CSV table of C-alpha atoms in Angstrom, one decimal:
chain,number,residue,atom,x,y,z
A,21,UNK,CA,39.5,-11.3,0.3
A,22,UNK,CA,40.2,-12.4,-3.0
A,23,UNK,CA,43.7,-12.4,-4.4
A,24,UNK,CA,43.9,-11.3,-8.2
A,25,UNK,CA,47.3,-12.9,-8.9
A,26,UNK,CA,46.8,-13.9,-12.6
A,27,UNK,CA,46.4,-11.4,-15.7
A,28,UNK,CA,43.1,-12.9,-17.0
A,29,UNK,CA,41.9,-11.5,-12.8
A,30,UNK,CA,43.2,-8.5,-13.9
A,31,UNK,CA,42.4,-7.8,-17.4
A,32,UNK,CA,38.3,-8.7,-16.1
A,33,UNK,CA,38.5,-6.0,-13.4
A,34,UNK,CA,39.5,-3.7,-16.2
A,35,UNK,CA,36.6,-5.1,-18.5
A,36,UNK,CA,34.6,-4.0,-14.8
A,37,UNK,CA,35.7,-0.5,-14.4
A,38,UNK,CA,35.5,0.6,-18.2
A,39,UNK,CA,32.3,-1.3,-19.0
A,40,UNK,CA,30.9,1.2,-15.6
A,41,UNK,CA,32.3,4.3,-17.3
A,42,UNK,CA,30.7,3.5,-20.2
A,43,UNK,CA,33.9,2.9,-22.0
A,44,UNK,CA,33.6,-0.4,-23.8
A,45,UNK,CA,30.5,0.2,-25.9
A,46,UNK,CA,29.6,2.3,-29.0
A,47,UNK,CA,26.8,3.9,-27.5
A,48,UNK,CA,25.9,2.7,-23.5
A,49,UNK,CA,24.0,5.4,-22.9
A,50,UNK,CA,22.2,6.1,-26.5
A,51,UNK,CA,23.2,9.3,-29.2
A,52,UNK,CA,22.9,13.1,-28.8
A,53,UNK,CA,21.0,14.6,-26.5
A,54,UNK,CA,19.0,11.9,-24.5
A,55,UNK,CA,22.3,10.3,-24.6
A,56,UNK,CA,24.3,12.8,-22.8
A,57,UNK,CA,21.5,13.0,-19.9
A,58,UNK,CA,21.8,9.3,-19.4
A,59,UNK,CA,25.4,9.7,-19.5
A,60,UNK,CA,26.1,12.3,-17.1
A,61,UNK,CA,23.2,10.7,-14.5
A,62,UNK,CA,25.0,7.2,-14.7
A,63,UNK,CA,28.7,8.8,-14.3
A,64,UNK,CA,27.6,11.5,-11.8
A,65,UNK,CA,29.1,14.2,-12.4
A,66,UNK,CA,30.7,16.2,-15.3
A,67,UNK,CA,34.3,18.4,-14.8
A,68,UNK,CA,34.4,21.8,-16.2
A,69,UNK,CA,37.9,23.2,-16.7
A,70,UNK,CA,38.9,26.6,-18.0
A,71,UNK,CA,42.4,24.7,-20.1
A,72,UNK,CA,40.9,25.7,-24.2
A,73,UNK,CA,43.8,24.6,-26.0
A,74,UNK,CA,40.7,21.7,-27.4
A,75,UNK,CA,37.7,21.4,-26.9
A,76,UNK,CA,36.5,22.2,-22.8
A,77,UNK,CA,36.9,19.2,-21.2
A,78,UNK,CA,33.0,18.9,-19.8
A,79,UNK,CA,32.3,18.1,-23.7
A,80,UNK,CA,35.1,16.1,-24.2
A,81,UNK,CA,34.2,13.8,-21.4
A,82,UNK,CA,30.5,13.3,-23.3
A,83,UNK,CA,31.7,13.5,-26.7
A,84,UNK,CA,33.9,10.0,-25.3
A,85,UNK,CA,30.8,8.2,-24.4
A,86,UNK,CA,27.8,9.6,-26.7
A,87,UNK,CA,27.9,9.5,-30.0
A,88,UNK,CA,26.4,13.0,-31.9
A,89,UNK,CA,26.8,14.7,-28.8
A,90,UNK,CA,27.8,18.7,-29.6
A,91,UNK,CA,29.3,21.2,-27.4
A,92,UNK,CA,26.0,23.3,-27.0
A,93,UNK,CA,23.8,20.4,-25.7
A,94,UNK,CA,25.8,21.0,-22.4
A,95,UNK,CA,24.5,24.5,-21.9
A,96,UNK,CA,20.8,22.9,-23.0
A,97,UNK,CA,21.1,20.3,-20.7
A,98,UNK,CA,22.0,23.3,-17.8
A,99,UNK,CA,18.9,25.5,-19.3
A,100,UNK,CA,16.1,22.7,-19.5
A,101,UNK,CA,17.3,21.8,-15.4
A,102,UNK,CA,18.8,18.6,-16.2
A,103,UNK,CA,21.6,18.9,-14.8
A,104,UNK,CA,23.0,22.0,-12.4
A,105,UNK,CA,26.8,23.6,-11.5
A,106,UNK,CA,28.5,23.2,-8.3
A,107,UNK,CA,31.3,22.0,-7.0
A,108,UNK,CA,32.1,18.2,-6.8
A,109,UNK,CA,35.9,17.8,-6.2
A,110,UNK,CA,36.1,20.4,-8.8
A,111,UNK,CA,33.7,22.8,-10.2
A,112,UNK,CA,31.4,20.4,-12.3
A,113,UNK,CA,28.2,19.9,-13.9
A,114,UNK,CA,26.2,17.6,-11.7
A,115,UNK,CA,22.9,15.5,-12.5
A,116,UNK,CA,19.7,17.8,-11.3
A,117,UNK,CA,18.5,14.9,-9.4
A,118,UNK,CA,21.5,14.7,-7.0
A,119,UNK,CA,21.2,18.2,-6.0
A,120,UNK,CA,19.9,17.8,-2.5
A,121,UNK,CA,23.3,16.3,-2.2
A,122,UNK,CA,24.8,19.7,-2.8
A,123,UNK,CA,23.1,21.0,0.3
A,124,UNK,CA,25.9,19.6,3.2
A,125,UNK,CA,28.5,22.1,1.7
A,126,UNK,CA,26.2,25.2,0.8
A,127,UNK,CA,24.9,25.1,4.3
A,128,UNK,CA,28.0,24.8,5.9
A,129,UNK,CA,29.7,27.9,4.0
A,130,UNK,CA,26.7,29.9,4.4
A,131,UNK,CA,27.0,28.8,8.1
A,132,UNK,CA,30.4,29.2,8.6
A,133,UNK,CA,31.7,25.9,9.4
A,134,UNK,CA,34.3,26.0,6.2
A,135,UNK,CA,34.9,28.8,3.9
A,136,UNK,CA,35.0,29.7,0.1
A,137,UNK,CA,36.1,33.2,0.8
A,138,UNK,CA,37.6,34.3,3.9
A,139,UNK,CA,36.3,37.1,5.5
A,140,UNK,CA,33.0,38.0,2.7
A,141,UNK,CA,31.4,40.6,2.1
A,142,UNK,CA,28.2,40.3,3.4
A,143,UNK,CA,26.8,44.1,2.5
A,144,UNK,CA,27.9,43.7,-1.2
A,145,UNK,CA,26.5,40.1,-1.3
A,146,UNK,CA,23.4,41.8,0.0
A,147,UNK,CA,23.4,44.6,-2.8
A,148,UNK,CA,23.9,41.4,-5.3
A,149,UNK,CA,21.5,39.6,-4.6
A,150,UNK,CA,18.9,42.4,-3.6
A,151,UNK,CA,20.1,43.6,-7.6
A,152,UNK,CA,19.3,39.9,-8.9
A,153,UNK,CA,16.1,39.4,-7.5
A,154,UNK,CA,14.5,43.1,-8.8
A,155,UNK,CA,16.4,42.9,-12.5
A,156,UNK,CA,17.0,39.2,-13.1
A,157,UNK,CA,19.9,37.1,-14.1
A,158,UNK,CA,23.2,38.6,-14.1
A,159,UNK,CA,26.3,37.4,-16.0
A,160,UNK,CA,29.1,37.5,-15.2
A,161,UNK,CA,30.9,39.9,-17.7
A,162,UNK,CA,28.9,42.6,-16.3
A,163,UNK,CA,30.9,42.8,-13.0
A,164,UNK,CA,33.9,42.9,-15.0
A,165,UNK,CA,35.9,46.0,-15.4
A,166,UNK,CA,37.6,47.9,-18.0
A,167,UNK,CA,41.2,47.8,-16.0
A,168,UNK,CA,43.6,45.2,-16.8
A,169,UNK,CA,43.0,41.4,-16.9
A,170,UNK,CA,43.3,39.9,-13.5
A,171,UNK,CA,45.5,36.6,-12.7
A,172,UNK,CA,42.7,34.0,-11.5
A,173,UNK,CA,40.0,33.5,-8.8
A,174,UNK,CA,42.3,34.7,-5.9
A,175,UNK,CA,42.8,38.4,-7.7
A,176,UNK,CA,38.9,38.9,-8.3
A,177,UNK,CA,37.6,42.0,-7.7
A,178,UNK,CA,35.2,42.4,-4.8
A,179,UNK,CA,31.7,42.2,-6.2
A,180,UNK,CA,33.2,39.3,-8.3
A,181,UNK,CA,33.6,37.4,-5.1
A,182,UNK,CA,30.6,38.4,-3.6
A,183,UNK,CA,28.7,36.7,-6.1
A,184,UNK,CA,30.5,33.8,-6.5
A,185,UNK,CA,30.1,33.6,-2.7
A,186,UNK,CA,26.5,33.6,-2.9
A,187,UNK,CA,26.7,30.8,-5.7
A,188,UNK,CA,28.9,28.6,-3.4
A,189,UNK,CA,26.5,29.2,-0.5
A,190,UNK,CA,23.5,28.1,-2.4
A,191,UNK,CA,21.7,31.5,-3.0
A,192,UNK,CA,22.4,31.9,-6.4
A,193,UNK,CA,22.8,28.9,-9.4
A,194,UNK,CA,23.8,29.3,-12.9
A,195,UNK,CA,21.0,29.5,-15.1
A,196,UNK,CA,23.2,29.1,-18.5
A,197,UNK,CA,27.1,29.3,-19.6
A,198,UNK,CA,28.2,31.2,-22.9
A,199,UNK,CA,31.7,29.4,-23.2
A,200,UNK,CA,33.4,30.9,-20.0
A,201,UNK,CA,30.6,33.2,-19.1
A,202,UNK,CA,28.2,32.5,-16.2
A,203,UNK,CA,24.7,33.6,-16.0
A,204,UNK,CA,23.7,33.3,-12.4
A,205,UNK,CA,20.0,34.0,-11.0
A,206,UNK,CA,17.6,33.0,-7.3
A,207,UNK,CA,17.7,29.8,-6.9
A,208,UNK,CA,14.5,29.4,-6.4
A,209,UNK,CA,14.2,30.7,-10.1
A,210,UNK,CA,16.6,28.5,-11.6
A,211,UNK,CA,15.8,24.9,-9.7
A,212,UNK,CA,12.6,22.8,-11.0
A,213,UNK,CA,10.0,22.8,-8.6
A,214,UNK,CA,10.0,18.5,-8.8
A,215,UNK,CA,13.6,18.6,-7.0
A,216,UNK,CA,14.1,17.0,-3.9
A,217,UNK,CA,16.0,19.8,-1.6
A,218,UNK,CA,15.6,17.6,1.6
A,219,UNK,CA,18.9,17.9,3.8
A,220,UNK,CA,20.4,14.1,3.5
A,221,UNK,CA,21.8,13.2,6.8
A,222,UNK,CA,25.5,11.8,7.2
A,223,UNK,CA,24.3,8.7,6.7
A,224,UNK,CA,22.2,9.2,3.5
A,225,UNK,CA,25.0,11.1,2.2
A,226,UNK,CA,27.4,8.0,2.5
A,227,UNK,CA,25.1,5.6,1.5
A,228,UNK,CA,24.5,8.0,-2.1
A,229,UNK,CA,28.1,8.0,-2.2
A,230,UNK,CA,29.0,4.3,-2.2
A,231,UNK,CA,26.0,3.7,-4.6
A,232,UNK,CA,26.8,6.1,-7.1
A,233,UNK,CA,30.7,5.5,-7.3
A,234,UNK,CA,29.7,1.3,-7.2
A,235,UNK,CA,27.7,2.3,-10.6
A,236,UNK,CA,30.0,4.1,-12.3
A,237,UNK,CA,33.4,2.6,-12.0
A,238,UNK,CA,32.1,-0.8,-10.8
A,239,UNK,CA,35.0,-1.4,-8.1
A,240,UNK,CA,36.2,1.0,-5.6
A,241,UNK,CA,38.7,1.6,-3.1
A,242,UNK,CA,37.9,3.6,0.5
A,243,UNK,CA,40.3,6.3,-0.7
A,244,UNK,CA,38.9,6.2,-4.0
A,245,UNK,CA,34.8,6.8,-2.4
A,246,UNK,CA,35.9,10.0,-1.0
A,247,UNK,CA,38.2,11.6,-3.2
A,248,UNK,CA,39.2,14.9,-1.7
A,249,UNK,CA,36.1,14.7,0.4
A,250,UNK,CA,37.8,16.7,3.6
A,251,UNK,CA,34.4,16.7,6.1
A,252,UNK,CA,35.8,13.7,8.6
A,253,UNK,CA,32.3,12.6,9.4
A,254,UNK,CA,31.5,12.1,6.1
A,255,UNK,CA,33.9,9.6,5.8
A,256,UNK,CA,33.9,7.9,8.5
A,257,UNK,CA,30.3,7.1,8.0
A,258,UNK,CA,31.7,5.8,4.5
A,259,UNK,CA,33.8,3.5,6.0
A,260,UNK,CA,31.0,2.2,8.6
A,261,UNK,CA,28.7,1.4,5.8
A,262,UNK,CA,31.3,-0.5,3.8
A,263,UNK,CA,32.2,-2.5,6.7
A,264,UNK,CA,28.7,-3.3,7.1
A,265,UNK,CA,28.2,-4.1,3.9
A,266,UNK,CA,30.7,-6.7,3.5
A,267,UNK,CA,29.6,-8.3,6.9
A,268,UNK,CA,26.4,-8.4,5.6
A,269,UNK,CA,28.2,-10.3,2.3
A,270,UNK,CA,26.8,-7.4,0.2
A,271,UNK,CA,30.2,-6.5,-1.1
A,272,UNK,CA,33.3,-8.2,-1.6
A,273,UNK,CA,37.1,-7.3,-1.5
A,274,UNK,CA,39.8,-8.4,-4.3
A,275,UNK,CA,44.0,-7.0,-3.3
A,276,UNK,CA,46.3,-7.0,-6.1
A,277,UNK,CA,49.9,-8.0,-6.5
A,278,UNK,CA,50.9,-4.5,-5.7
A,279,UNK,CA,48.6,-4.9,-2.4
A,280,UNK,CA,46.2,-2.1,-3.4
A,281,UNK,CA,42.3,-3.4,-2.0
A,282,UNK,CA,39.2,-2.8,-3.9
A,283,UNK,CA,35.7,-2.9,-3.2
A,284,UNK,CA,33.0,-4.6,-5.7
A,285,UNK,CA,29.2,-6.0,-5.8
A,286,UNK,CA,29.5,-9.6,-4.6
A,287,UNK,CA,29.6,-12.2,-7.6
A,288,UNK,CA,30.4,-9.2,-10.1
A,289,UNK,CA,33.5,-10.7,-11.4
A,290,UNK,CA,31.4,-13.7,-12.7
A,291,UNK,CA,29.2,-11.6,-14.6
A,292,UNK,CA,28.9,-11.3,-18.3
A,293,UNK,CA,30.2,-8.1,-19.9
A,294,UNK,CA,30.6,-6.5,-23.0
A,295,UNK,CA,32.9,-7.8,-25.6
A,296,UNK,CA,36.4,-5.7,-26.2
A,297,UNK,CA,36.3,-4.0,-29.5
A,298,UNK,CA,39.5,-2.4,-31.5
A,299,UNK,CA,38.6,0.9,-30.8
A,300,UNK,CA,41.0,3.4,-29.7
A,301,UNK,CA,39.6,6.0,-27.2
A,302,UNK,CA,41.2,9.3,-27.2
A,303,UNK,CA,40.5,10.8,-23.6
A,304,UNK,CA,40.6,14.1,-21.2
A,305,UNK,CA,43.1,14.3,-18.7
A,306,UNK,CA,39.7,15.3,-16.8
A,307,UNK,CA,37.9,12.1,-17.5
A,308,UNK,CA,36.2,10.5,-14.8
A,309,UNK,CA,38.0,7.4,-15.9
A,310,UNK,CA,41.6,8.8,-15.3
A,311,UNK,CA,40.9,11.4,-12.5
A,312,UNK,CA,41.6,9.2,-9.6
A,313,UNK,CA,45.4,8.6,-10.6
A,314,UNK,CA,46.6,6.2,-7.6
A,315,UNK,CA,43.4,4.5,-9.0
A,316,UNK,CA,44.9,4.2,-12.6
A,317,UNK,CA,48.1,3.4,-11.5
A,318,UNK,CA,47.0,0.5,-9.6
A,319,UNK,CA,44.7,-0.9,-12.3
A,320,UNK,CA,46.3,-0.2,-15.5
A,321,UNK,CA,49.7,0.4,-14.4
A,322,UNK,CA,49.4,3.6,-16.5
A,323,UNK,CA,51.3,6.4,-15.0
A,324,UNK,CA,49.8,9.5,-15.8
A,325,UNK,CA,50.7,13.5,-15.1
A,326,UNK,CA,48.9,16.1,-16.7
A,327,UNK,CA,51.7,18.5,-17.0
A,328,UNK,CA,50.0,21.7,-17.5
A,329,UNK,CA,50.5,22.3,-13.8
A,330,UNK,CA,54.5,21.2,-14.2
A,331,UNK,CA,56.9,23.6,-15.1
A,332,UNK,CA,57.9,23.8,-19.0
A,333,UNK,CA,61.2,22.5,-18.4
A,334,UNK,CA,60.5,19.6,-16.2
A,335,UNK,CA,57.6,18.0,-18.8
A,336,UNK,CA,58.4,14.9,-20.1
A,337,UNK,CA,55.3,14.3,-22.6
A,338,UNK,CA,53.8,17.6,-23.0
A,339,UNK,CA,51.4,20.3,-21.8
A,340,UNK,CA,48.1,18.9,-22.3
A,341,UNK,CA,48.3,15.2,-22.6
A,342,UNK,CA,45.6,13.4,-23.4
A,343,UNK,CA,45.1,9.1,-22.3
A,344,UNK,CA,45.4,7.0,-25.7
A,345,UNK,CA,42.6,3.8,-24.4
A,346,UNK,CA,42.9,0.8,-26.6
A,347,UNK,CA,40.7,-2.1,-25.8
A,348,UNK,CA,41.5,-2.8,-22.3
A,349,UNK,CA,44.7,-1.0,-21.6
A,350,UNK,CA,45.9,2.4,-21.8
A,351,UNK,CA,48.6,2.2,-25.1
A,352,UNK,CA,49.9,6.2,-25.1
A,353,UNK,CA,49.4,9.7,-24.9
A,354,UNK,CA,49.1,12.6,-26.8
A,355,UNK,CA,50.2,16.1,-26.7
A,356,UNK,CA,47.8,18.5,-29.5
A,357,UNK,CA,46.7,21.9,-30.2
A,358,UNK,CA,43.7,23.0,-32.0
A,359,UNK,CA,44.4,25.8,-34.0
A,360,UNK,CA,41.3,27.5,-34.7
A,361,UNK,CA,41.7,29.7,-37.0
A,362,UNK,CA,43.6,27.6,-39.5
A,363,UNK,CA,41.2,24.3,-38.8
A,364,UNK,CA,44.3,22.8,-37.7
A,365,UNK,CA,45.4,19.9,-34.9
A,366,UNK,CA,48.7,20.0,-34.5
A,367,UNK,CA,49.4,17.1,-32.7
A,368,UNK,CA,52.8,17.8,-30.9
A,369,UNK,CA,54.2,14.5,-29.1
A,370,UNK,CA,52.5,10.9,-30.1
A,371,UNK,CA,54.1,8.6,-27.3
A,372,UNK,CA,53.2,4.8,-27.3
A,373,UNK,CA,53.5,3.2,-24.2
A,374,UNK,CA,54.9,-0.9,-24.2
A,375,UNK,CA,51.7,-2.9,-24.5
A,376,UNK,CA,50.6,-6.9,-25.5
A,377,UNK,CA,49.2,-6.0,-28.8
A,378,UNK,CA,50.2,-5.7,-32.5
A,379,UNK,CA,51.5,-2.6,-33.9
A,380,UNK,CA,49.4,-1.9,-37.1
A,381,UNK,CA,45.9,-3.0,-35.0
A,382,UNK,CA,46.7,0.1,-32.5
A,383,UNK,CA,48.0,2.6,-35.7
A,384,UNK,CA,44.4,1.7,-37.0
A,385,UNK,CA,42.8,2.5,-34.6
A,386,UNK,CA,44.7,5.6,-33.6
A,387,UNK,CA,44.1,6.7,-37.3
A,388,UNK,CA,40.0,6.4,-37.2
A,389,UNK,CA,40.2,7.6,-33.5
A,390,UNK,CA,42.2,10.9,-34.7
A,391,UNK,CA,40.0,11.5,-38.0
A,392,UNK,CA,36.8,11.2,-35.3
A,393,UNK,CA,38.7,13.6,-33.0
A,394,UNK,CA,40.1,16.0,-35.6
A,395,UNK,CA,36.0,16.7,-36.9
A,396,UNK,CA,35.1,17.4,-33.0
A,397,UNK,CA,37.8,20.1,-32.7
A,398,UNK,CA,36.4,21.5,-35.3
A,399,UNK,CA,39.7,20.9,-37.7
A,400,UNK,CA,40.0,19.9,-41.5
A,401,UNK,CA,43.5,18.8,-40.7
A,402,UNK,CA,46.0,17.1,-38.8
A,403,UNK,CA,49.6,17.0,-38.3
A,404,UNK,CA,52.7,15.3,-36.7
A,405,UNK,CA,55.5,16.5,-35.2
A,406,UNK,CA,57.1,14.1,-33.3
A,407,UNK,CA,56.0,10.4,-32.1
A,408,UNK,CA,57.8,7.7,-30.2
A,409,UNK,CA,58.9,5.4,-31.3
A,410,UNK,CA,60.6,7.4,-33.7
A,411,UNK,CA,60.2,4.6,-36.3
A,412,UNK,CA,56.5,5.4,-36.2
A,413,UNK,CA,56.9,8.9,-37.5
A,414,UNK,CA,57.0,8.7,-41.3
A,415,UNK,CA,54.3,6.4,-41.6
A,416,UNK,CA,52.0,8.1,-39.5
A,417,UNK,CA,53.1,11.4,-41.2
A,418,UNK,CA,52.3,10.2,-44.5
A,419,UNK,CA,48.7,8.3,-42.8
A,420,UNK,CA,47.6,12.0,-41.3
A,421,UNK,CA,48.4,14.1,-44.5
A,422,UNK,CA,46.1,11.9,-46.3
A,423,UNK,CA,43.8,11.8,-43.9
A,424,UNK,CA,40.2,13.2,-44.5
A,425,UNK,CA,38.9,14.3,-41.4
A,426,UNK,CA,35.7,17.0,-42.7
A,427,UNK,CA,34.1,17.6,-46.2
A,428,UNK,CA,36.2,21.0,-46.0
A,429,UNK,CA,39.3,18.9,-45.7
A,430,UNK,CA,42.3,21.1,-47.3
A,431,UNK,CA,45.9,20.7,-47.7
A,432,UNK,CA,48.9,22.2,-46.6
A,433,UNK,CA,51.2,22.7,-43.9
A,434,UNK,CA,49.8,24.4,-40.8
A,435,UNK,CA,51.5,26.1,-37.7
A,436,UNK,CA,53.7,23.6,-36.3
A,437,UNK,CA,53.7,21.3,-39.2
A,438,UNK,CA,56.6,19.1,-39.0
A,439,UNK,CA,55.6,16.9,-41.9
């Protein structure tokens, strides 16, 4: 076990986890759309969330890690059977090749064992599916009604459920996504006949897990391999085959000052990495990076809520904050709001956490990070409203109204414009 006391430990086990992500180069995985395939298969999985105050998070995750990369090369991706939708520890896209890895969960809601929906209906699921196989694909706006707009996925309507039963039980799979708009069809009419759809065992399972999250955030912790994994054999096995592995000397364990263990390759703190550049990263609360938040904490010391989720009153930096990354540290958040119609970002709070570097070299970089940012919402402008520190605001004011972020930049205030 390896004690990290010293900050140069630290800061390289930072340099470790980001360089993994794919957070410390220009372009790790290339530009556009070869680039977002190599992305997601390297990270593992994608998060779709439904929050559209920005752009959806499954892009904005991409977009953070390929340069070029556009919104609609997601649903390409999903039509040429590069990647496929399920559920990871959230509903996510998911590289095509690990979809045999999908089959533990299907089988055991289809089966029983656990359950999506309580109590299904399997007639109606029948009809559905009997529908789907003689027509073809169905969307899902044409279950929907013309009565009043229901409150979430608990307040579906029957057939609703029924379908999204038979997606989560491994009948069905979305062929393509218009926005928030599923198209489901067969499987077995959506899924390229070259994948693998071989049941792993427990063990294969475990062994796919510890590989995969090694790659992509280059140390781990036990808690952090199975991350709201709930199947108690699953993790067990996890646990075996690290134990095994550092017996075997395979892997190696570091503790920091705040006694939190981690779990690397052996010898990777001695190897070379990419070089820090002055970049500033402007992130999704969804971001594999920042997901695990006992993870973040632990690492970065950055303590991080997204606050959607809290009540108004009890926020403290905003409803949809998103991770300011600066080099090797986390340096902020930010609270915005595209507003589409006006080509607007209204960004609402700026907060700047204390950090080791100079003042105008992260204002820089927050200014070509924010003019980058502002283009892929779609918005010719960009406003303030407040920052702290409050000594910050004017100058940044001034900085964003000049601020070209499109050819169709225009001026003037916008909703929400404080200055």
């Amino acid at each position: 076990m390896i004690e990290i006391k010293r900050p140069p430990e630290l800061l390289r086990l930072r340099r470790l986890a980001l360089a993994a992500q794919g957070l410390l180069q220009a372009q790790p995985f290339g530009r556009g759309l070869p680039g977002a395939r190599n992305a997601i298969n390297h990270i593992g999985y994608v998060q779709v969330d439904t929050i559209s105050v920005l752009q959806r998070a499954h892009h904005h995750v991409l977009r953070s890690r390929v340069p070029d990369f556009k919104p609609a090369m997601t649903n390409q991706m999903l039509r040429d059977g590069d990647i496929f939708e399920y559920w990871a520890h959230a509903a996510a896209f998911l590289p095509i090749a690990d979809f045999r890895f999908s089959l533990p969960y299907k089988n055991a809601i289809k089966g029983g064992q656990t359950h999506w929906f309580k109590n299904p209906d399997r007639k109606l699921m029948a009809e559905l599916l009997a529908r789907i196989g003689s027509d073809g694909p169905l969307r899902s706006r044409d279950l929907e009604s013309a009565g009043p707009k229901r409150a979430g996925w608990w307040d579906w309507k029957p057939d609703k459920k029924a379908l999204e039963q038979l997606y989560m039980q491994g009948d069905l799979m979305v062929s393509a996504r218009e926005g928030f708009q599923k198209t489901y069809d067969l499987t077995e009419r959506v899924l390229p006949a070259h994948v693998d759809t071989t049941m792993p065992s427990v063990q294969e399972f475990a062994a796919h897990i510890v590989d995969q999250q090694l790659r992509c955030h280059g140390l781990v912790s036990l808690k952090g391999l199975t991350y709201l994994r709930r199947n108690p054999e699953l993790r067990e096995a996890v646990k075996e085959l690290i134990k095994a592995r550092l017996a075997h000397g395979d892997l190696q364990q570091v503790v920091l000052a705040g006694g939190d263990v981690f779990i690397l390759p052996t010898g990777a703190l001695e190897r070379p990495l990419p070089r820090l550049n002055s970049r500033m990263l402007i992130l999704s609360p969804f971001d594999n990076s920042v997901i695990q938040r006992d993870r973040l904490k632990a690492l970065f010391q950055y303590d991080y809520q997204l606050e959607c989720y809290v009540p108004e009153a009890k926020r403290r930096h905003g409803y949809f904050c998103l991770p300011l990354l600066y080099r090797d540290e986390f340096v902020g958040r930010m609270d915005c709001k595209a507003h589409r119609k006006t080509r607007h970002l209204q960004i609402k709070t700026l907060h700047f956490e204390p950090h080791r570097f100079a003042e105008g070299s992260v204002i820089t970089a927050f200014l070509d990070a924010i003019a980058a940012f502002c283009r892929f919402q779609e918005c010719d402008s960009v406003s303030l409203t407040n920052s702290d520190p409050k000594h910050l605001t004017h100058a940044l004011c001034d900085a964003l109204k000049a601020l070209d972020c499109s050819p169709q930049y225009q001026t003037g205030k916008a909703p929400g414009q404080a200055c």
